[in-house]
PDB file of C-alpha atoms in Angstrom:
ATOM      1  CA  UNK A   1       0.000   0.000   0.000  1.00 68.00           C
ATOM      2  CA  UNK A   2       1.631   3.179  -1.168  1.00 78.00           C
ATOM      3  CA  UNK A   3       0.467   6.485   0.265  1.00 89.00           C
ATOM      4  CA  UNK A   4       1.517   9.961  -0.855  1.00 84.00           C
ATOM      5  CA  UNK A   5       4.025  11.649   1.477  1.00 86.00           C
ATOM      6  CA  UNK A   6       2.661  13.830   4.263  1.00 90.00           C
ATOM      7  CA  UNK A   7       2.435  17.533   3.386  1.00 93.00           C
ATOM      8  CA  UNK A   8       3.661  20.345   5.601  1.00 94.00           C
ATOM      9  CA  UNK A   9       0.030  21.473   5.997  1.00 95.00           C
ATOM     10  CA  UNK A  10      -0.995  17.992   7.180  1.00 95.00           C
ATOM     11  CA  UNK A  11       1.984  17.918   9.546  1.00 95.00           C
ATOM     12  CA  UNK A  12       0.803  21.224  11.069  1.00 96.00           C
ATOM     13  CA  UNK A  13      -2.752  19.901  11.505  1.00 95.00           C
ATOM     14  CA  UNK A  14      -1.490  16.705  13.134  1.00 96.00           C
ATOM     15  CA  UNK A  15       0.704  18.760  15.496  1.00 96.00           C
ATOM     16  CA  UNK A  16      -2.385  20.721  16.574  1.00 95.00           C
ATOM     17  CA  UNK A  17      -4.379  17.487  16.965  1.00 95.00           C
ATOM     18  CA  UNK A  18      -1.697  15.876  19.127  1.00 94.00           C
ATOM     19  CA  UNK A  19      -0.633  19.007  20.981  1.00 95.00           C
ATOM     20  CA  UNK A  20       2.986  18.303  20.022  1.00 95.00           C
ATOM     21  CA  UNK A  21       5.056  17.865  16.889  1.00 94.00           C
ATOM     22  CA  UNK A  22       4.370  14.471  15.304  1.00 93.00           C
ATOM     23  CA  UNK A  23       7.209  11.956  15.183  1.00 92.00           C
ATOM     24  CA  UNK A  24       8.249   9.903  12.160  1.00 94.00           C
ATOM     25  CA  UNK A  25       5.117  10.722  10.130  1.00 96.00           C
ATOM     26  CA  UNK A  26       5.273   9.425   6.555  1.00 95.00           C
ATOM     27  CA  UNK A  27       1.742   9.916   5.200  1.00 96.00           C
ATOM     28  CA  UNK A  28      -1.890  10.543   6.009  1.00 97.00           C
ATOM     29  CA  UNK A  29      -3.448   7.077   5.855  1.00 97.00           C
ATOM     30  CA  UNK A  30      -7.061   8.185   6.434  1.00 96.00           C
ATOM     31  CA  UNK A  31      -9.009  11.414   6.690  1.00 94.00           C
ATOM     32  CA  UNK A  32     -12.167  12.425   8.474  1.00 90.00           C
ATOM     33  CA  UNK A  33     -15.079  13.531   6.273  1.00 85.00           C
ATOM     34  CA  UNK A  34     -14.061  17.134   6.995  1.00 84.00           C
ATOM     35  CA  UNK A  35     -10.741  16.416   5.280  1.00 88.00           C
ATOM     36  CA  UNK A  36      -8.428  16.602   8.264  1.00 91.00           C
ATOM     37  CA  UNK A  37      -6.128  13.670   9.041  1.00 94.00           C
ATOM     38  CA  UNK A  38      -7.614  10.961  11.235  1.00 95.00           C
ATOM     39  CA  UNK A  39      -4.795   8.401  10.842  1.00 97.00           C
ATOM     40  CA  UNK A  40      -1.147   8.876   9.974  1.00 97.00           C
ATOM     41  CA  UNK A  41       1.308   6.264   8.810  1.00 97.00           C
ATOM     42  CA  UNK A  42       4.583   6.435  10.713  1.00 96.00           C
ATOM     43  CA  UNK A  43       8.055   5.178   9.932  1.00 95.00           C
ATOM     44  CA  UNK A  44       9.095   1.942  11.643  1.00 95.00           C
ATOM     45  CA  UNK A  45      11.887   3.891  13.357  1.00 94.00           C
ATOM     46  CA  UNK A  46      11.900   7.293  14.991  1.00 94.00           C
ATOM     47  CA  UNK A  47      14.363   9.903  13.770  1.00 92.00           C
ATOM     48  CA  UNK A  48      16.926   8.746  16.371  1.00 94.00           C
ATOM     49  CA  UNK A  49      16.709   5.133  15.148  1.00 93.00           C
ATOM     50  CA  UNK A  50      14.513   3.839  17.974  1.00 93.00           C
ATOM     51  CA  UNK A  51      12.090   1.155  16.718  1.00 92.00           C
ATOM     52  CA  UNK A  52       8.499   2.421  16.562  1.00 88.00           C
ATOM     53  CA  UNK A  53       6.258  -0.554  15.750  1.00 80.00           C
ATOM     54  CA  UNK A  54       3.016   1.468  15.573  1.00 90.00           C
ATOM     55  CA  UNK A  55       2.613   1.862  11.816  1.00 95.00           C
ATOM     56  CA  UNK A  56      -0.804   3.570  11.944  1.00 97.00           C
ATOM     57  CA  UNK A  57      -1.488   6.236  14.546  1.00 95.00           C
ATOM     58  CA  UNK A  58      -4.914   7.710  15.322  1.00 96.00           C
ATOM     59  CA  UNK A  59      -4.791  11.527  15.370  1.00 96.00           C
ATOM     60  CA  UNK A  60      -8.398  12.816  15.180  1.00 94.00           C
ATOM     61  CA  UNK A  61      -9.119  14.111  18.701  1.00 93.00           C
ATOM     62  CA  UNK A  62     -12.848  13.350  18.513  1.00 91.00           C
ATOM     63  CA  UNK A  63     -12.296   9.798  17.341  1.00 95.00           C
ATOM     64  CA  UNK A  64      -9.476   9.261  19.839  1.00 96.00           C
ATOM     65  CA  UNK A  65     -11.802  10.322  22.661  1.00 95.00           C
ATOM     66  CA  UNK A  66     -14.569   8.009  21.483  1.00 95.00           C
ATOM     67  CA  UNK A  67     -12.165   5.060  21.235  1.00 97.00           C
ATOM     68  CA  UNK A  68     -10.891   5.834  24.741  1.00 97.00           C
ATOM     69  CA  UNK A  69     -14.464   5.489  26.007  1.00 97.00           C
ATOM     70  CA  UNK A  70     -14.714   2.065  24.386  1.00 97.00           C
ATOM     71  CA  UNK A  71     -11.462   1.049  26.058  1.00 97.00           C
ATOM     72  CA  UNK A  72     -12.720   2.260  29.441  1.00 97.00           C
ATOM     73  CA  UNK A  73     -15.876   0.148  29.029  1.00 96.00           C
ATOM     74  CA  UNK A  74     -13.873  -3.094  29.222  1.00 95.00           C
ATOM     75  CA  UNK A  75     -14.352  -3.932  25.557  1.00 96.00           C
ATOM     76  CA  UNK A  76     -10.703  -4.940  25.059  1.00 96.00           C
ATOM     77  CA  UNK A  77     -10.975  -7.615  27.753  1.00 97.00           C
ATOM     78  CA  UNK A  78     -14.131  -8.986  26.118  1.00 97.00           C
ATOM     79  CA  UNK A  79     -12.433  -9.036  22.723  1.00 97.00           C
ATOM     80  CA  UNK A  80      -9.379 -10.813  24.123  1.00 98.00           C
ATOM     81  CA  UNK A  81     -11.604 -13.412  25.825  1.00 98.00           C
ATOM     82  CA  UNK A  82     -13.331 -14.114  22.507  1.00 98.00           C
ATOM     83  CA  UNK A  83      -9.981 -14.953  20.895  1.00 97.00           C
ATOM     84  CA  UNK A  84      -9.772 -18.057  23.108  1.00 96.00           C
ATOM     85  CA  UNK A  85     -13.170 -19.393  22.037  1.00 97.00           C
ATOM     86  CA  UNK A  86     -13.692 -18.228  18.441  1.00 98.00           C
ATOM     87  CA  UNK A  87     -11.250 -19.907  16.061  1.00 98.00           C
ATOM     88  CA  UNK A  88     -12.407 -17.912  13.048  1.00 98.00           C
ATOM     89  CA  UNK A  89     -11.943 -14.634  14.905  1.00 98.00           C
ATOM     90  CA  UNK A  90      -8.495 -15.706  16.138  1.00 98.00           C
ATOM     91  CA  UNK A  91      -7.517 -16.633  12.577  1.00 98.00           C
ATOM     92  CA  UNK A  92      -8.750 -13.277  11.235  1.00 98.00           C
ATOM     93  CA  UNK A  93      -6.844 -11.445  13.967  1.00 98.00           C
ATOM     94  CA  UNK A  94      -3.678 -13.397  13.173  1.00 98.00           C
ATOM     95  CA  UNK A  95      -4.120 -12.455   9.509  1.00 98.00           C
ATOM     96  CA  UNK A  96      -4.500  -8.781  10.538  1.00 97.00           C
ATOM     97  CA  UNK A  97      -1.252  -9.078  12.515  1.00 97.00           C
ATOM     98  CA  UNK A  98       0.549 -10.590   9.529  1.00 96.00           C
ATOM     99  CA  UNK A  99      -0.824  -7.919   7.207  1.00 96.00           C
ATOM    100  CA  UNK A 100       0.327  -5.199   9.607  1.00 96.00           C
ATOM    101  CA  UNK A 101       3.827  -6.697   9.785  1.00 95.00           C
ATOM    102  CA  UNK A 102       4.033  -7.040   6.001  1.00 95.00           C
ATOM    103  CA  UNK A 103       3.034  -3.395   5.491  1.00 95.00           C
ATOM    104  CA  UNK A 104       5.529  -2.198   8.097  1.00 95.00           C
ATOM    105  CA  UNK A 105       8.314  -4.452   6.839  1.00 94.00           C
ATOM    106  CA  UNK A 106       7.761  -3.210   3.280  1.00 95.00           C
ATOM    107  CA  UNK A 107       8.870   0.203   4.563  1.00 94.00           C
ATOM    108  CA  UNK A 108      11.655  -1.017   6.853  1.00 94.00           C
ATOM    109  CA  UNK A 109      11.968  -4.411   8.506  1.00 92.00           C
ATOM    110  CA  UNK A 110      12.512  -4.213  12.257  1.00 91.00           C
ATOM    111  CA  UNK A 111      13.524  -7.859  12.556  1.00 89.00           C
ATOM    112  CA  UNK A 112      10.737  -8.573  15.023  1.00 89.00           C
ATOM    113  CA  UNK A 113       7.330 -10.227  14.965  1.00 90.00           C
ATOM    114  CA  UNK A 114       5.986  -7.600  17.384  1.00 88.00           C
ATOM    115  CA  UNK A 115       3.317  -5.521  15.709  1.00 89.00           C
ATOM    116  CA  UNK A 116       1.024  -3.289  17.753  1.00 91.00           C
ATOM    117  CA  UNK A 117      -2.092  -3.250  19.867  1.00 93.00           C
ATOM    118  CA  UNK A 118      -1.444  -6.696  21.389  1.00 94.00           C
ATOM    119  CA  UNK A 119      -1.697  -8.570  18.094  1.00 95.00           C
ATOM    120  CA  UNK A 120      -2.057 -11.474  17.653  1.00 95.00           C
ATOM    121  CA  UNK A 121      -2.671 -12.838  21.168  1.00 95.00           C
ATOM    122  CA  UNK A 122      -4.649 -10.101  22.899  1.00 96.00           C
ATOM    123  CA  UNK A 123      -6.302  -6.744  22.378  1.00 97.00           C
ATOM    124  CA  UNK A 124      -4.233  -4.106  24.127  1.00 95.00           C
ATOM    125  CA  UNK A 125      -5.002  -0.816  22.340  1.00 95.00           C
ATOM    126  CA  UNK A 126      -8.181  -0.157  20.383  1.00 97.00           C
ATOM    127  CA  UNK A 127      -6.694   3.076  19.031  1.00 97.00           C
ATOM    128  CA  UNK A 128      -4.191   1.008  17.029  1.00 97.00           C
ATOM    129  CA  UNK A 129      -6.907  -1.299  15.712  1.00 98.00           C
ATOM    130  CA  UNK A 130      -9.198   1.543  14.682  1.00 98.00           C
ATOM    131  CA  UNK A 131      -6.285   3.315  12.981  1.00 98.00           C
ATOM    132  CA  UNK A 132      -5.367   0.094  11.157  1.00 98.00           C
ATOM    133  CA  UNK A 133      -8.965  -0.481  10.050  1.00 98.00           C
ATOM    134  CA  UNK A 134      -9.313   3.072   8.751  1.00 97.00           C
ATOM    135  CA  UNK A 135      -5.966   2.935   6.957  1.00 97.00           C
ATOM    136  CA  UNK A 136      -6.547  -0.347   5.137  1.00 97.00           C
ATOM    137  CA  UNK A 137     -10.330  -0.500   4.940  1.00 96.00           C
ATOM    138  CA  UNK A 138     -12.903  -2.957   6.271  1.00 97.00           C
ATOM    139  CA  UNK A 139     -12.353  -6.690   6.391  1.00 97.00           C
ATOM    140  CA  UNK A 140      -8.699  -6.692   7.489  1.00 97.00           C
ATOM    141  CA  UNK A 141      -8.698  -5.942  11.231  1.00 98.00           C
ATOM    142  CA  UNK A 142     -11.759  -7.512  12.877  1.00 98.00           C
ATOM    143  CA  UNK A 143     -11.436  -5.598  16.136  1.00 98.00           C
ATOM    144  CA  UNK A 144     -10.858  -2.290  14.381  1.00 98.00           C
ATOM    145  CA  UNK A 145     -13.963  -2.964  12.309  1.00 98.00           C
ATOM    146  CA  UNK A 146     -15.965  -3.859  15.447  1.00 98.00           C
ATOM    147  CA  UNK A 147     -14.850  -0.724  17.270  1.00 98.00           C
ATOM    148  CA  UNK A 148     -15.780   1.468  14.303  1.00 97.00           C
ATOM    149  CA  UNK A 149     -19.186  -0.218  14.124  1.00 97.00           C
ATOM    150  CA  UNK A 150     -19.692   0.457  17.845  1.00 96.00           C
ATOM    151  CA  UNK A 151     -18.922   4.140  17.216  1.00 95.00           C
ATOM    152  CA  UNK A 152     -21.018   4.500  14.064  1.00 93.00           C
ATOM    153  CA  UNK A 153     -23.686   6.605  15.775  1.00 91.00           C
ATOM    154  CA  UNK A 154     -21.066   9.088  17.031  1.00 89.00           C
ATOM    155  CA  UNK A 155     -18.368   9.096  14.332  1.00 85.00           C
ATOM    156  CA  UNK A 156     -18.024  10.447  11.794  1.00 81.00           C
ATOM    157  CA  UNK A 157     -20.409  13.064  13.093  1.00 70.00           C
ATOM    158  CA  UNK A 158     -20.215  16.312  14.993  1.00 61.00           C
ATOM    159  CA  UNK A 159     -17.306  18.735  14.857  1.00 63.00           C
ATOM    160  CA  UNK A 160     -15.041  16.294  13.094  1.00 66.00           C
ATOM    161  CA  UNK A 161     -17.430  15.883  10.158  1.00 53.00           C
ATOM    162  CA  UNK A 162     -17.730  19.593   9.340  1.00 48.00           C
TER     163      UNK A 162
END
């Protein structure tokens, strides 16, 4: 998946969204309906060479807040529990992990099977899964897709959709 490089304007918007300069940003991987970045693709290493396995990073403040509410509800624990009992879900999650690694390694291999968000054995960060789902589209990350479906009544809507 090739994305156009991030523009200086996008970098400025992301800095405002995050409240700090973004690190290792390569591209905008998804945008909110209003046009502002909602997900950025980052380099596998920070500028100082430190590995940074989070390839897709959620930046939209409204969406980030909504995902945080899902996390606080205990949804990640429920999702992780389902991995132990639903073979099809576990297989789909493993495939999402492998896809994530392949996309990251196509940019720069880190020499590790560690991806992000707890993949493939648990669900540790819904922000990562939502970012992944938005960046690559539906049908790749089952938990990102589920989280977006759970937020459908609230996002994209409101300030972020203007």
